Short mmCIF file of C-alpha atoms in Angstrom, two decimals:
data_model
loop_
_atom_site.label_atom_id
_atom_site.label_comp_id
_atom_site.label_asym_id
_atom_site.label_seq_id
_atom_site.Cartn_x
_atom_site.Cartn_y
_atom_site.Cartn_z
CA UNK A 1 -0.60 177.43 -8.84
CA UNK A 2 1.02 174.88 -11.12
CA UNK A 3 -0.69 172.82 -13.70
CA UNK A 4 -0.33 169.00 -13.38
CA UNK A 5 1.78 167.24 -16.01
CA UNK A 6 0.02 164.98 -18.39
CA UNK A 7 2.97 163.25 -20.20
CA UNK A 8 3.26 160.22 -17.85
CA UNK A 9 3.18 156.78 -19.42
CA UNK A 10 0.20 154.84 -18.19
CA UNK A 11 0.94 151.58 -16.26
CA UNK A 12 -0.57 148.38 -17.50
CA UNK A 13 -3.45 147.18 -15.44
CA UNK A 14 -3.02 143.94 -13.48
CA UNK A 15 -6.66 143.15 -13.63
CA UNK A 16 -7.66 140.59 -16.21
CA UNK A 17 -9.15 141.90 -19.31
CA UNK A 18 -12.74 141.17 -19.79
CA UNK A 19 -12.86 142.08 -23.41
CA UNK A 20 -14.39 139.93 -26.06
CA UNK A 21 -10.98 138.45 -27.24
CA UNK A 22 -9.66 137.28 -23.84
CA UNK A 23 -10.33 133.62 -22.67
CA UNK A 24 -12.54 133.18 -19.72
CA UNK A 25 -11.66 131.19 -16.60
CA UNK A 26 -13.98 128.37 -17.61
CA UNK A 27 -12.25 128.09 -20.98
CA UNK A 28 -8.87 127.81 -19.34
CA UNK A 29 -10.13 125.06 -17.07
CA UNK A 30 -11.51 123.16 -20.01
CA UNK A 31 -8.23 123.46 -21.89
CA UNK A 32 -6.31 122.13 -18.93
CA UNK A 33 -8.70 119.21 -18.56
CA UNK A 34 -8.38 118.36 -22.24
CA UNK A 35 -4.60 118.48 -22.03
CA UNK A 36 -4.65 116.25 -18.96
CA UNK A 37 -6.96 113.76 -20.66
CA UNK A 38 -4.71 113.67 -23.70
CA UNK A 39 -1.71 113.01 -21.49
CA UNK A 40 -3.52 110.22 -19.66
CA UNK A 41 -4.65 108.71 -22.96
CA UNK A 42 -1.10 108.84 -24.27
CA UNK A 43 0.24 107.09 -21.19
CA UNK A 44 -2.49 104.43 -21.34
CA UNK A 45 -1.84 103.91 -25.04
CA UNK A 46 1.85 103.44 -24.45
CA UNK A 47 1.14 100.91 -21.70
CA UNK A 48 -1.28 98.96 -23.89
CA UNK A 49 1.14 99.04 -26.79
CA UNK A 50 3.86 97.67 -24.56
CA UNK A 51 1.63 94.82 -23.40
CA UNK A 52 0.72 93.93 -26.97
CA UNK A 53 4.38 93.96 -27.93
CA UNK A 54 5.28 91.71 -25.02
CA UNK A 55 2.50 89.26 -25.90
CA UNK A 56 3.63 89.17 -29.51
CA UNK A 57 7.28 88.64 -28.72
CA UNK A 58 6.77 86.35 -25.70
CA UNK A 59 5.93 83.14 -27.61
CA UNK A 60 8.91 83.66 -29.85
CA UNK A 61 11.20 84.09 -26.88
CA UNK A 62 9.67 81.13 -25.01
CA UNK A 63 9.82 78.99 -28.16
CA UNK A 64 13.49 79.75 -28.57
CA UNK A 65 14.05 78.93 -24.91
CA UNK A 66 12.12 75.67 -25.22
CA UNK A 67 14.02 74.79 -28.34
CA UNK A 68 17.27 75.45 -26.56
CA UNK A 69 16.15 73.33 -23.59
CA UNK A 70 14.87 70.45 -25.78
CA UNK A 71 17.86 70.51 -28.07
CA UNK A 72 20.26 67.72 -27.19
CA UNK A 73 23.86 68.67 -26.73
CA UNK A 74 26.25 67.81 -29.52
CA UNK A 75 27.42 64.19 -29.33
CA UNK A 76 30.61 63.55 -27.51
CA UNK A 77 33.37 61.54 -29.15
CA UNK A 78 32.27 58.48 -27.10
CA UNK A 79 28.63 58.69 -28.30
CA UNK A 80 29.80 59.05 -31.90
CA UNK A 81 31.86 55.86 -31.70
CA UNK A 82 31.04 52.44 -33.18
CA UNK A 83 27.50 51.06 -32.67
CA UNK A 84 26.84 48.79 -29.73
CA UNK A 85 25.57 45.20 -29.72
CA UNK A 86 21.82 44.69 -29.95
CA UNK A 87 19.90 43.90 -26.78
CA UNK A 88 16.93 41.59 -26.37
CA UNK A 89 14.61 44.62 -26.21
CA UNK A 90 15.71 45.78 -29.68
CA UNK A 91 15.19 42.41 -31.46
CA UNK A 92 12.17 40.38 -32.54
CA UNK A 93 12.91 36.65 -32.98
CA UNK A 94 10.69 33.93 -34.46
CA UNK A 95 11.04 30.44 -35.95
CA UNK A 96 8.54 28.33 -37.94
CA UNK A 97 8.59 24.96 -39.71
CA UNK A 98 7.41 24.06 -43.19
CA UNK A 99 5.31 21.17 -41.83
CA UNK A 100 3.77 19.94 -38.60
CA UNK A 101 4.69 16.27 -39.21
CA UNK A 102 7.61 14.70 -41.06
CA UNK A 103 7.73 11.23 -42.60
CA UNK A 104 10.86 9.09 -42.06
CA UNK A 105 13.82 10.40 -44.03
CA UNK A 106 12.37 13.87 -44.61
CA UNK A 107 14.55 16.76 -43.39
CA UNK A 108 13.12 19.53 -41.21
CA UNK A 109 13.22 23.03 -42.71
CA UNK A 110 13.19 25.92 -40.21
CA UNK A 111 12.36 29.50 -41.24
CA UNK A 112 14.14 31.97 -38.91
CA UNK A 113 13.23 35.66 -38.49
CA UNK A 114 15.52 38.25 -36.86
CA UNK A 115 14.03 41.78 -36.99
CA UNK A 116 15.36 45.02 -35.46
CA UNK A 117 12.68 46.90 -33.52
CA UNK A 118 14.82 49.31 -31.48
CA UNK A 119 15.35 53.02 -31.86
CA UNK A 120 19.04 53.12 -32.73
CA UNK A 121 21.28 51.00 -34.97
CA UNK A 122 23.07 48.07 -33.34
CA UNK A 123 25.15 45.01 -34.22
CA UNK A 124 24.03 41.37 -34.18
CA UNK A 125 25.89 38.20 -35.20
CA UNK A 126 23.85 36.55 -37.96
CA UNK A 127 26.01 33.43 -38.37
CA UNK A 128 24.78 29.94 -37.48
CA UNK A 129 26.86 30.16 -34.32
CA UNK A 130 25.60 33.61 -33.30
CA UNK A 131 22.00 33.30 -34.44
CA UNK A 132 21.68 29.73 -33.23
CA UNK A 133 18.76 27.37 -33.85
CA UNK A 134 18.22 24.81 -31.08
CA UNK A 135 16.15 21.59 -31.26
CA UNK A 136 15.00 19.89 -28.07
CA UNK A 137 13.40 16.59 -27.17
CA UNK A 138 11.74 17.56 -23.91
CA UNK A 139 14.53 19.26 -21.94
CA UNK A 140 17.32 17.49 -23.83
CA UNK A 141 19.22 19.43 -26.49
CA UNK A 142 19.58 17.12 -29.49
CA UNK A 143 20.81 19.55 -32.17
CA UNK A 144 22.29 23.06 -32.36
CA UNK A 145 23.34 25.02 -35.41
CA UNK A 146 26.14 26.49 -33.28
CA UNK A 147 27.89 23.10 -32.98
CA UNK A 148 28.86 23.26 -36.65
CA UNK A 149 28.40 27.02 -37.07
CA UNK A 150 30.34 29.20 -39.46
CA UNK A 151 32.51 32.19 -38.64
CA UNK A 152 31.13 35.48 -37.33
CA UNK A 153 28.74 37.40 -39.63
CA UNK A 154 28.11 40.83 -38.09
CA UNK A 155 25.02 42.72 -39.24
CA UNK A 156 24.47 46.46 -38.64
CA UNK A 157 20.69 46.67 -38.26
CA UNK A 158 18.47 49.76 -38.09
CA UNK A 159 14.80 49.98 -37.18
CA UNK A 160 12.75 47.62 -39.36
CA UNK A 161 15.72 45.71 -40.81
CA UNK A 162 15.56 41.89 -41.14
CA UNK A 163 18.29 39.31 -41.59
CA UNK A 164 17.94 38.00 -45.17
CA UNK A 165 19.46 34.61 -44.24
CA UNK A 166 16.36 32.80 -43.03
CA UNK A 167 16.30 29.07 -43.87
CA UNK A 168 18.00 26.44 -41.69
CA UNK A 169 17.89 22.71 -42.58
CA UNK A 170 18.07 19.91 -40.00
CA UNK A 171 18.78 16.40 -41.31
CA UNK A 172 17.39 14.74 -38.13
CA UNK A 173 20.84 13.74 -36.81
CA UNK A 174 22.18 14.69 -33.42
CA UNK A 175 25.00 17.20 -33.02
CA UNK A 176 27.73 17.66 -30.41
CA UNK A 177 30.17 20.41 -29.51
CA UNK A 178 33.01 20.43 -32.01
CA UNK A 179 30.88 19.11 -34.88
CA UNK A 180 31.94 15.46 -34.58
CA UNK A 181 30.69 13.52 -37.63
CA UNK A 182 28.61 10.33 -37.85
CA UNK A 183 26.11 11.25 -35.17
CA UNK A 184 23.03 8.98 -34.88
CA UNK A 185 19.64 9.93 -36.21
CA UNK A 186 17.02 10.80 -33.62
CA UNK A 187 13.98 8.60 -33.20
CA UNK A 188 10.34 9.41 -33.84
CA UNK A 189 8.60 11.71 -31.39
CA UNK A 190 7.70 15.33 -30.64
CA UNK A 191 10.39 18.01 -30.80
CA UNK A 192 10.59 21.78 -30.23
CA UNK A 193 12.82 24.39 -31.86
CA UNK A 194 13.79 27.94 -30.86
CA UNK A 195 16.10 30.64 -32.22
CA UNK A 196 18.42 32.46 -29.84
CA UNK A 197 21.15 35.11 -30.07
CA UNK A 198 24.31 33.87 -28.39
CA UNK A 199 25.54 36.08 -25.56
CA UNK A 200 22.36 38.22 -25.36
CA UNK A 201 20.29 37.51 -22.26
CA UNK A 202 16.60 37.03 -22.99
CA UNK A 203 17.01 37.02 -26.78
CA UNK A 204 15.11 33.76 -27.41
CA UNK A 205 12.02 33.16 -29.55
CA UNK A 206 8.85 31.32 -28.68
CA UNK A 207 9.20 27.54 -29.34
CA UNK A 208 7.67 25.80 -32.35
CA UNK A 209 6.58 22.14 -32.04
CA UNK A 210 6.75 19.44 -34.73
CA UNK A 211 6.57 15.63 -34.89
CA UNK A 212 8.84 13.04 -36.50
CA UNK A 213 6.67 10.09 -37.51
CA UNK A 214 7.64 6.46 -36.97
CA UNK A 215 8.16 4.23 -40.05
CA UNK A 216 5.19 1.99 -40.93
CA UNK A 217 5.26 -1.64 -39.71
CA UNK A 218 6.40 -4.16 -42.42
CA UNK A 219 3.67 -6.41 -43.87
CA UNK A 220 4.46 -10.15 -44.55
CA UNK A 221 4.60 -11.37 -48.17
CA UNK A 222 1.71 -13.86 -48.73
CA UNK A 223 3.54 -15.58 -51.63
CA UNK A 224 6.24 -17.03 -49.38
CA UNK A 225 5.08 -20.03 -47.21
CA UNK A 226 6.46 -20.17 -43.75
CA UNK A 227 7.70 -23.42 -42.13
CA UNK A 228 5.98 -24.33 -38.86
CA UNK A 229 8.00 -23.75 -35.78
CA UNK A 230 8.95 -26.65 -33.51
CA UNK A 231 5.98 -27.92 -31.53
CA UNK A 232 3.39 -26.41 -33.87
CA UNK A 233 0.71 -28.40 -35.67
CA UNK A 234 1.64 -29.19 -39.28
CA UNK A 235 -0.67 -28.08 -42.06
CA UNK A 236 -3.76 -30.19 -42.72
CA UNK A 237 -2.98 -33.40 -44.71
CA UNK A 238 0.68 -33.57 -43.74
CA UNK A 239 1.65 -36.43 -41.32
CA UNK A 240 3.32 -35.50 -38.13
CA UNK A 241 6.80 -36.78 -37.39
CA UNK A 242 6.76 -40.40 -36.09
CA UNK A 243 3.19 -41.24 -37.22
CA UNK A 244 2.44 -44.30 -39.35
CA UNK A 245 1.32 -43.71 -42.90
CA UNK A 246 -2.31 -44.13 -43.65
CA UNK A 247 -3.65 -47.49 -44.89
CA UNK A 248 -2.61 -48.21 -48.44
CA UNK A 249 0.33 -45.88 -48.24
CA UNK A 250 3.67 -47.44 -48.99
CA UNK A 251 6.31 -46.86 -46.35
CA UNK A 252 9.47 -45.15 -47.22
CA UNK A 253 12.19 -47.20 -48.95
CA UNK A 254 13.97 -49.59 -46.58
CA UNK A 255 11.55 -48.93 -43.76
CA UNK A 256 9.78 -52.11 -42.58
CA UNK A 257 6.15 -51.85 -41.78
CA UNK A 258 5.15 -51.72 -38.22
CA UNK A 259 4.53 -55.08 -36.51
CA UNK A 260 1.04 -56.40 -37.26
CA UNK A 261 0.56 -54.00 -40.09
CA UNK A 262 -0.66 -55.50 -43.34
CA UNK A 263 1.43 -54.70 -46.38
CA UNK A 264 0.08 -52.34 -48.84
CA UNK A 265 -2.25 -53.75 -51.44
CA UNK A 266 -0.30 -55.21 -54.39
CA UNK A 267 2.96 -55.20 -52.47
CA UNK A 268 4.97 -58.43 -52.05
CA UNK A 269 5.08 -59.79 -48.52
CA UNK A 270 8.48 -59.76 -46.92
CA UNK A 271 10.60 -62.95 -47.17
CA UNK A 272 10.49 -65.17 -44.08
CA UNK A 273 13.52 -64.95 -41.98
CA UNK A 274 15.79 -68.04 -41.70
CA UNK A 275 15.03 -70.27 -38.71
CA UNK A 276 17.59 -70.24 -36.04
CA UNK A 277 20.20 -73.00 -36.22
CA UNK A 278 19.66 -76.01 -33.92
CA UNK A 279 22.21 -76.68 -31.30
CA UNK A 280 24.73 -79.42 -31.93
#
């Protein structure tokens, strides 16, 4: 009978070890749960970090986009050309006088204001013909600075600019197209004046009203006596034409006294006239 061999290598056991150094099933479960929680926390953290980054960068991106949208395109060669003429909406016009009433012979002084109130520079003619002052009597134009206006005086005006040439003098004479001389002086009465920009629709100021006074009536000189007109009563004490002198008043030389009138006292009676010759 043979003896069994004892030199075989023992096979490792497939059963889990239950020794004091081996992890238990509950420990493995806990480890897996912790790892899963860490993974979830990492994912959540990355998501939150991405949202914060988007919120931080979003305003910058939107601001750049808004700036690009609000930014005007570069000016074209046409927009960069010469400035245009001013419109009525870009100008403020006013006119005033240095008095409300003017005595005869006193000239009227008009203070004119042309101010730019628009948003972009523009051109306006500041000459007497372009920036014209008009004087009316009712609806009748009696004087215009454009009738005798000077040559063109272009002004490039920006916001807030004013034309420094302000004073206009009117000598109370009429004016006509072509500046013909020797025009008559206007009479007393009420007049209005406005300032207007030639060729610009609606560019007219509010009217200002003033009065030209009439000359005072002449007063007679008391030192100079006036002769009575025909048919008027002579002054007291003076005889009227054709009346006999009062008693005692000598008649004029060579004038016989009226028939039946006694000669003046102390005067010689007239010589008797010769009797008529008797017939033969």
